[in-house]
Amino acid sequence: MSIKIALAGNPNCGKTTLFNDLTGSTQYVGNWPGVTVEKKEGRLSGHKDVIIQDLPGIYSLSPYTLEEVVSRNYLVNEKPDVILNIVDGTNIERNLYLTTQLVEIGLPVVLAFNMMDLVRKNGDRIDTEKLGRELGCKTIEISALHSENTKKAAELAIREAETFRREKLEGKRRELPHVFTGSVEHALAHIEESIQDTVEPENLRWFAVKLFERDTKATDGLQLPEGLIKHIDLHVKDCEKEVDDDAESIITNQRYTYIQEIVADTVKKKQSRHAMTT
Ligand code: GDP
Ligand code: MG
Ligand code: K
């Protein structure tokens, strides 16, 4: 059975280094259809049935840059078997913003905490297992530059893809992290309910958040009836009134707040910036 692993992460998180390490000389380089964004694909060394798909480096899955749109269209429409999300261990807080979006898509996500050689050198501590439990992902610590645990990361992704496939057949649904506050969750629950006949159960959260944000690029393909879109918008407007902010900012701000909370609980920097400047 063939498996497709998509590599996703921020710019400079070490994606190319990992991709080269995993695929060796079996790379194919082209462009994504219709755009001059580089597309790189390769075969996992030693596994002829496993394809590694490199995605453009991105900070978010918002609709503003070509790279973001290419990445999310690929993940949502082509549906790789698993996402291997490379997280720069020296820059956790910024990197996890993308992670909170990736887990909503409804594909299994494995978190590879990269640059662990630097993290250790700096004397910082990251409870990667706890972060994984919080975000609902399997985790591994790697150093792509030193080929440390890279093969294991790919193998973990393969196992996750197989587990997810089995669970889907059994009709199991995975729990998502609790990112948003009550009034947002309330609106999202209503939206999910109103589109449950249109999208696959595991993709409900992704489309509900996109509809909440009025991200039409992501939701036009659903071809929802006009009346339903108006109905959804009433829930969004209620929430905007209650939180006193616009929908897109609400989602963005609550992601940041959530990440700050889980990072405060799991990442201990040896030297805080304050300690260094005083
Ligand atoms: P990309 O933008 O995500 O493709 O990142 P690159 O693979 O180009 O890596 C960015 C920089 O980080 C390069 O200078 C790499 O050599 C370096 N790098 C990647 N992985 C590691 C790692 O595990 N440890 C260290 N110390 N440097 C790394
Ligand atoms: Mg690169
Ligand atoms: K092209």
Short mmCIF file of C-alpha atoms and ligand atoms in Angstrom, two decimals:
data_model
loop_
_atom_site.label_atom_id
_atom_site.label_comp_id
_atom_site.label_asym_id
_atom_site.label_seq_id
_atom_site.Cartn_x
_atom_site.Cartn_y
_atom_site.Cartn_z
CA MET A 1 0.00 0.00 0.00
CA SER A 2 1.49 3.32 -1.03
CA ILE A 3 1.71 6.25 1.37
CA LYS A 4 2.11 9.96 0.73
CA ILE A 5 3.76 12.08 3.42
CA ALA A 6 3.46 15.87 3.11
CA LEU A 7 6.21 17.95 4.72
CA ALA A 8 4.84 21.21 6.12
CA GLY A 9 6.42 23.96 8.18
CA ASN A 10 7.51 27.57 8.48
CA PRO A 11 10.27 28.97 6.25
CA ASN A 12 13.72 28.02 7.63
CA CYS A 13 12.42 25.28 9.91
CA GLY A 14 14.73 22.78 8.15
CA LYS A 15 12.31 21.33 5.62
CA THR A 16 14.76 21.16 2.71
CA THR A 17 17.44 19.65 4.94
CA LEU A 18 15.02 16.96 6.08
CA PHE A 19 13.64 16.38 2.59
CA ASN A 20 17.15 15.82 1.21
CA ASP A 21 18.06 13.55 4.09
CA LEU A 22 14.95 11.38 3.57
CA THR A 23 14.87 11.20 -0.20
CA GLY A 24 18.53 11.24 -1.20
CA SER A 25 18.82 11.33 -4.97
CA THR A 26 15.25 10.32 -5.81
CA GLN A 27 13.93 13.86 -6.19
CA TYR A 28 11.61 15.28 -8.80
CA VAL A 29 11.42 19.09 -9.01
CA GLY A 30 8.70 20.99 -10.89
CA ASN A 31 6.11 23.68 -10.29
CA TRP A 32 2.65 23.59 -8.74
CA PRO A 33 0.03 23.80 -11.50
CA GLY A 34 -0.48 27.33 -12.80
CA VAL A 35 1.98 29.06 -10.46
CA THR A 36 5.73 29.51 -10.20
CA VAL A 37 5.95 27.96 -6.76
CA GLU A 38 8.46 25.12 -6.67
CA LYS A 39 7.09 21.63 -6.19
CA LYS A 40 9.44 18.93 -4.93
CA GLU A 41 8.62 15.29 -4.57
CA GLY A 42 10.81 12.34 -3.68
CA ARG A 43 10.79 8.74 -2.59
CA LEU A 44 11.66 7.81 0.97
CA SER A 45 15.01 6.01 0.76
CA GLY A 46 14.51 2.29 1.27
CA HIS A 47 10.72 2.44 0.85
CA LYS A 48 9.63 2.30 -2.77
CA ASP A 49 5.96 2.86 -1.84
CA VAL A 50 6.43 6.02 0.23
CA ILE A 51 6.37 9.44 -1.45
CA ILE A 52 7.54 12.57 0.34
CA GLN A 53 5.82 15.73 -0.87
CA ASP A 54 7.55 18.98 0.05
CA LEU A 55 5.21 21.95 0.56
CA PRO A 56 6.17 25.64 0.38
CA GLY A 57 7.38 27.13 3.68
CA ILE A 58 4.48 29.03 5.28
CA TYR A 59 3.54 30.71 8.58
CA SER A 60 -0.18 30.19 8.19
CA LEU A 61 -2.88 28.61 6.02
CA SER A 62 -4.57 31.95 5.40
CA PRO A 63 -5.55 32.93 1.83
CA TYR A 64 -3.03 35.76 1.39
CA THR A 65 0.08 34.33 -0.27
CA LEU A 66 0.45 31.95 -3.20
CA GLU A 67 2.41 29.58 -0.99
CA GLU A 68 -0.39 29.44 1.58
CA VAL A 69 -3.04 28.80 -1.04
CA VAL A 70 -0.94 26.14 -2.81
CA SER A 71 -0.28 24.36 0.47
CA ARG A 72 -3.83 24.33 1.70
CA ASN A 73 -5.34 23.35 -1.64
CA TYR A 74 -2.94 20.44 -1.78
CA LEU A 75 -3.68 19.32 1.79
CA VAL A 76 -7.46 19.70 1.54
CA ASN A 77 -8.03 18.46 -2.02
CA GLU A 78 -5.25 15.96 -2.70
CA LYS A 79 -5.37 14.61 0.85
CA PRO A 80 -1.94 13.12 1.53
CA ASP A 81 -2.01 10.24 4.03
CA VAL A 82 -0.22 12.17 6.76
CA ILE A 83 1.31 15.57 7.44
CA LEU A 84 4.82 15.67 8.87
CA ASN A 85 4.93 19.12 10.45
CA ILE A 86 8.49 20.32 11.03
CA VAL A 87 8.62 22.60 14.07
CA ASP A 88 11.73 24.70 14.73
CA GLY A 89 12.44 23.85 18.36
CA THR A 90 14.21 27.20 18.86
CA ASN A 91 11.09 29.08 17.76
CA ILE A 92 8.21 27.01 19.09
CA GLU A 93 5.66 29.71 19.69
CA ARG A 94 5.68 31.09 16.17
CA ASN A 95 5.80 27.62 14.58
CA LEU A 96 2.80 26.24 16.46
CA TYR A 97 0.49 28.82 14.91
CA LEU A 98 0.57 26.83 11.67
CA THR A 99 0.24 23.58 13.63
CA THR A 100 -3.10 24.67 15.13
CA GLN A 101 -4.38 25.11 11.57
CA LEU A 102 -2.91 21.88 10.20
CA VAL A 103 -4.64 19.75 12.82
CA GLU A 104 -8.02 21.20 11.82
CA ILE A 105 -7.76 19.86 8.27
CA GLY A 106 -8.61 16.37 9.44
CA LEU A 107 -5.48 14.51 8.37
CA PRO A 108 -3.17 12.88 10.90
CA VAL A 109 -0.30 15.21 11.89
CA VAL A 110 3.08 14.14 13.25
CA LEU A 111 5.16 16.86 14.91
CA ALA A 112 8.90 16.65 14.29
CA PHE A 113 10.64 19.08 16.63
CA ASN A 114 13.75 20.03 14.66
CA MET A 115 16.99 21.83 15.61
CA MET A 116 17.08 19.82 18.82
CA ASP A 117 20.90 20.04 18.76
CA LEU A 118 20.56 23.83 19.16
CA VAL A 119 17.83 23.50 21.77
CA ARG A 120 20.13 21.28 23.84
CA LYS A 121 23.11 23.59 23.30
CA ASN A 122 21.06 26.56 24.51
CA GLY A 123 20.07 24.58 27.60
CA ASP A 124 16.38 24.96 26.86
CA ARG A 125 13.83 22.29 27.74
CA ILE A 126 10.75 21.39 25.72
CA ASP A 127 8.24 18.85 26.93
CA THR A 128 7.49 17.67 23.40
CA GLU A 129 5.36 14.74 24.58
CA LYS A 130 3.07 17.02 26.56
CA LEU A 131 2.78 19.40 23.59
CA GLY A 132 1.83 16.44 21.43
CA ARG A 133 -0.84 15.30 23.88
CA GLU A 134 -2.24 18.82 23.99
CA LEU A 135 -2.37 19.13 20.20
CA GLY A 136 -3.46 15.53 19.57
CA CYS A 137 -0.33 14.61 17.59
CA LYS A 138 2.44 12.03 17.79
CA THR A 139 5.81 13.72 18.30
CA ILE A 140 9.50 13.09 17.72
CA GLU A 141 12.64 15.15 18.37
CA ILE A 142 15.02 15.40 15.44
CA SER A 143 18.05 17.18 14.08
CA ALA A 144 17.76 17.22 10.31
CA LEU A 145 21.25 18.69 9.92
CA HIS A 146 22.80 15.76 11.80
CA SER A 147 20.42 13.09 10.44
CA GLU A 148 19.32 12.45 14.00
CA ASN A 149 15.99 10.54 14.23
CA THR A 150 15.05 11.61 10.69
CA LYS A 151 14.34 8.07 9.48
CA LYS A 152 12.37 7.43 12.67
CA ALA A 153 10.29 10.55 12.00
CA ALA A 154 9.31 9.22 8.57
CA GLU A 155 8.53 5.80 10.03
CA LEU A 156 6.37 7.36 12.73
CA ALA A 157 4.48 9.24 10.02
CA ILE A 158 3.91 5.99 8.11
CA ARG A 159 2.56 4.30 11.24
CA GLU A 160 0.26 7.26 11.92
CA ALA A 161 -1.06 7.14 8.36
CA GLU A 162 -1.84 3.43 8.77
CA THR A 163 -3.48 3.91 12.19
CA PHE A 164 -5.59 6.78 10.87
CA ARG A 165 -6.71 4.74 7.86
CA ARG A 166 -7.82 1.93 10.17
CA GLU A 167 -9.60 4.28 12.56
CA LYS A 168 -11.44 5.90 9.68
CA LEU A 169 -12.75 2.52 8.54
CA GLU A 170 -13.89 1.87 12.12
CA GLY A 171 -15.71 5.23 12.08
CA LYS A 172 -13.60 6.69 14.90
CA ARG A 173 -13.19 10.44 15.14
CA ARG A 174 -10.22 12.09 16.79
CA GLU A 175 -10.59 14.83 19.35
CA LEU A 176 -9.20 18.22 18.39
CA PRO A 177 -7.36 20.58 20.77
CA HIS A 178 -9.55 23.12 22.60
CA VAL A 179 -8.31 26.30 20.96
CA PHE A 180 -11.31 28.64 21.00
CA THR A 181 -13.51 30.16 23.70
CA GLY A 182 -17.12 29.24 24.44
CA SER A 183 -18.91 31.67 22.16
CA VAL A 184 -16.69 30.78 19.19
CA GLU A 185 -17.09 27.06 19.84
CA HIS A 186 -20.83 27.62 20.02
CA ALA A 187 -20.87 29.25 16.58
CA LEU A 188 -18.54 26.60 15.14
CA ALA A 189 -20.80 23.82 16.44
CA HIS A 190 -23.77 25.38 14.66
CA ILE A 191 -21.80 25.76 11.44
CA GLU A 192 -20.55 22.16 11.62
CA GLU A 193 -24.11 20.97 12.09
CA SER A 194 -25.33 22.89 9.07
CA ILE A 195 -22.68 21.45 6.72
CA GLN A 196 -22.51 17.90 8.04
CA ASP A 197 -24.24 16.49 4.96
CA THR A 198 -21.81 18.29 2.65
CA VAL A 199 -18.36 17.43 4.02
CA GLU A 200 -16.59 14.38 5.44
CA PRO A 201 -16.84 14.19 9.25
CA GLU A 202 -13.08 14.63 9.77
CA ASN A 203 -13.06 17.83 7.66
CA LEU A 204 -15.94 19.55 9.50
CA ARG A 205 -13.73 21.65 11.75
CA TRP A 206 -11.61 22.97 8.89
CA PHE A 207 -14.59 24.13 6.83
CA ALA A 208 -16.46 25.46 9.87
CA VAL A 209 -13.50 27.68 10.81
CA LYS A 210 -13.12 28.83 7.19
CA LEU A 211 -16.83 29.67 6.97
CA PHE A 212 -16.58 31.50 10.30
CA GLU A 213 -13.65 33.54 8.94
CA ARG A 214 -15.60 34.21 5.69
CA ASP A 215 -12.65 32.76 3.81
CA THR A 216 -14.55 32.26 0.55
CA LYS A 217 -11.52 30.99 -1.37
CA ALA A 218 -11.56 27.94 0.88
CA THR A 219 -15.32 27.41 0.93
CA ASP A 220 -16.58 28.32 -2.58
CA GLY A 221 -15.94 24.74 -3.67
CA LEU A 222 -18.60 23.50 -1.22
CA GLN A 223 -21.26 25.30 -3.30
CA LEU A 224 -23.50 25.85 -0.29
CA PRO A 225 -26.96 27.30 -0.97
CA GLU A 226 -27.26 31.08 -0.51
CA GLY A 227 -29.80 30.65 2.30
CA LEU A 228 -27.45 28.43 4.27
CA ILE A 229 -24.59 30.90 3.94
CA LYS A 230 -26.86 33.68 5.27
CA HIS A 231 -27.89 31.46 8.17
CA ILE A 232 -24.25 30.74 9.00
CA ASP A 233 -23.44 34.43 8.85
CA LEU A 234 -26.04 35.17 11.53
CA HIS A 235 -24.14 32.90 13.95
CA VAL A 236 -20.88 34.61 13.02
CA LYS A 237 -22.35 38.08 13.51
CA ASP A 238 -23.74 37.09 16.93
CA CYS A 239 -20.29 35.95 17.97
CA GLU A 240 -18.62 39.09 16.59
CA LYS A 241 -21.02 41.20 18.62
CA GLU A 242 -20.38 39.19 21.78
CA VAL A 243 -16.57 39.25 21.47
CA ASP A 244 -16.57 42.75 19.96
CA ASP A 245 -14.12 41.96 17.17
CA ASP A 246 -14.27 40.78 13.56
CA ALA A 247 -14.39 37.05 12.91
CA GLU A 248 -10.96 36.70 11.35
CA SER A 249 -9.23 38.57 14.19
CA ILE A 250 -11.14 36.53 16.76
CA ILE A 251 -9.77 33.29 15.32
CA THR A 252 -6.22 34.65 14.97
CA ASN A 253 -6.10 36.13 18.48
CA GLN A 254 -7.51 33.05 20.13
CA ARG A 255 -4.94 30.86 18.38
CA TYR A 256 -2.16 33.04 19.79
CA THR A 257 -3.64 32.96 23.28
CA TYR A 258 -4.00 29.19 23.18
CA ILE A 259 -0.40 28.73 22.01
CA GLN A 260 0.93 31.06 24.71
CA GLU A 261 -0.86 28.97 27.32
CA ILE A 262 0.45 25.60 26.17
CA VAL A 263 3.98 26.94 25.58
CA ALA A 264 4.10 28.47 29.07
CA ASP A 265 3.34 24.98 30.34
CA THR A 266 5.88 23.03 28.27
CA VAL A 267 8.86 25.20 27.25
CA LYS A 268 11.50 26.36 29.72
CA LYS A 269 14.14 28.69 28.31
CA LYS A 270 17.41 28.57 30.22
CA GLN A 271 17.88 32.32 29.88
CA SER A 272 14.87 34.54 29.45
CA ARG A 273 15.34 37.65 27.32
CA HIS A 274 14.77 39.78 30.42
CA ALA A 275 17.53 38.04 32.32
CA MET A 276 19.91 38.73 29.46
CA THR A 277 19.20 42.44 29.20
CA THR A 278 19.25 43.32 32.90
P1 GDP B 1 13.70 25.38 5.01
O1 GDP B 1 13.56 26.82 4.67
O2 GDP B 1 12.63 24.93 5.94
O3 GDP B 1 13.80 24.51 3.80
O4 GDP B 1 15.04 25.24 5.87
P2 GDP B 1 16.46 24.67 5.47
O5 GDP B 1 16.47 23.19 5.34
O6 GDP B 1 16.99 25.44 4.30
O7 GDP B 1 17.28 25.03 6.79
C1 GDP B 1 17.45 26.36 7.22
C2 GDP B 1 18.78 26.46 7.96
O8 GDP B 1 18.71 25.69 9.16
C3 GDP B 1 19.95 25.87 7.15
O9 GDP B 1 21.08 26.67 7.40
C4 GDP B 1 20.12 24.48 7.76
O10 GDP B 1 21.44 24.01 7.63
C5 GDP B 1 19.75 24.72 9.19
N1 GDP B 1 19.23 23.52 9.86
C6 GDP B 1 18.27 22.68 9.42
N2 GDP B 1 18.06 21.70 10.31
C7 GDP B 1 18.89 21.92 11.33
C8 GDP B 1 19.16 21.22 12.58
O11 GDP B 1 18.56 20.21 12.92
N3 GDP B 1 20.11 21.77 13.40
C9 GDP B 1 20.80 22.89 13.06
N4 GDP B 1 21.71 23.35 13.92
N5 GDP B 1 20.57 23.56 11.90
C10 GDP B 1 19.63 23.08 11.06
MG MG B 2 13.56 25.00 1.80
K K B 3 3.57 26.27 -13.22
#
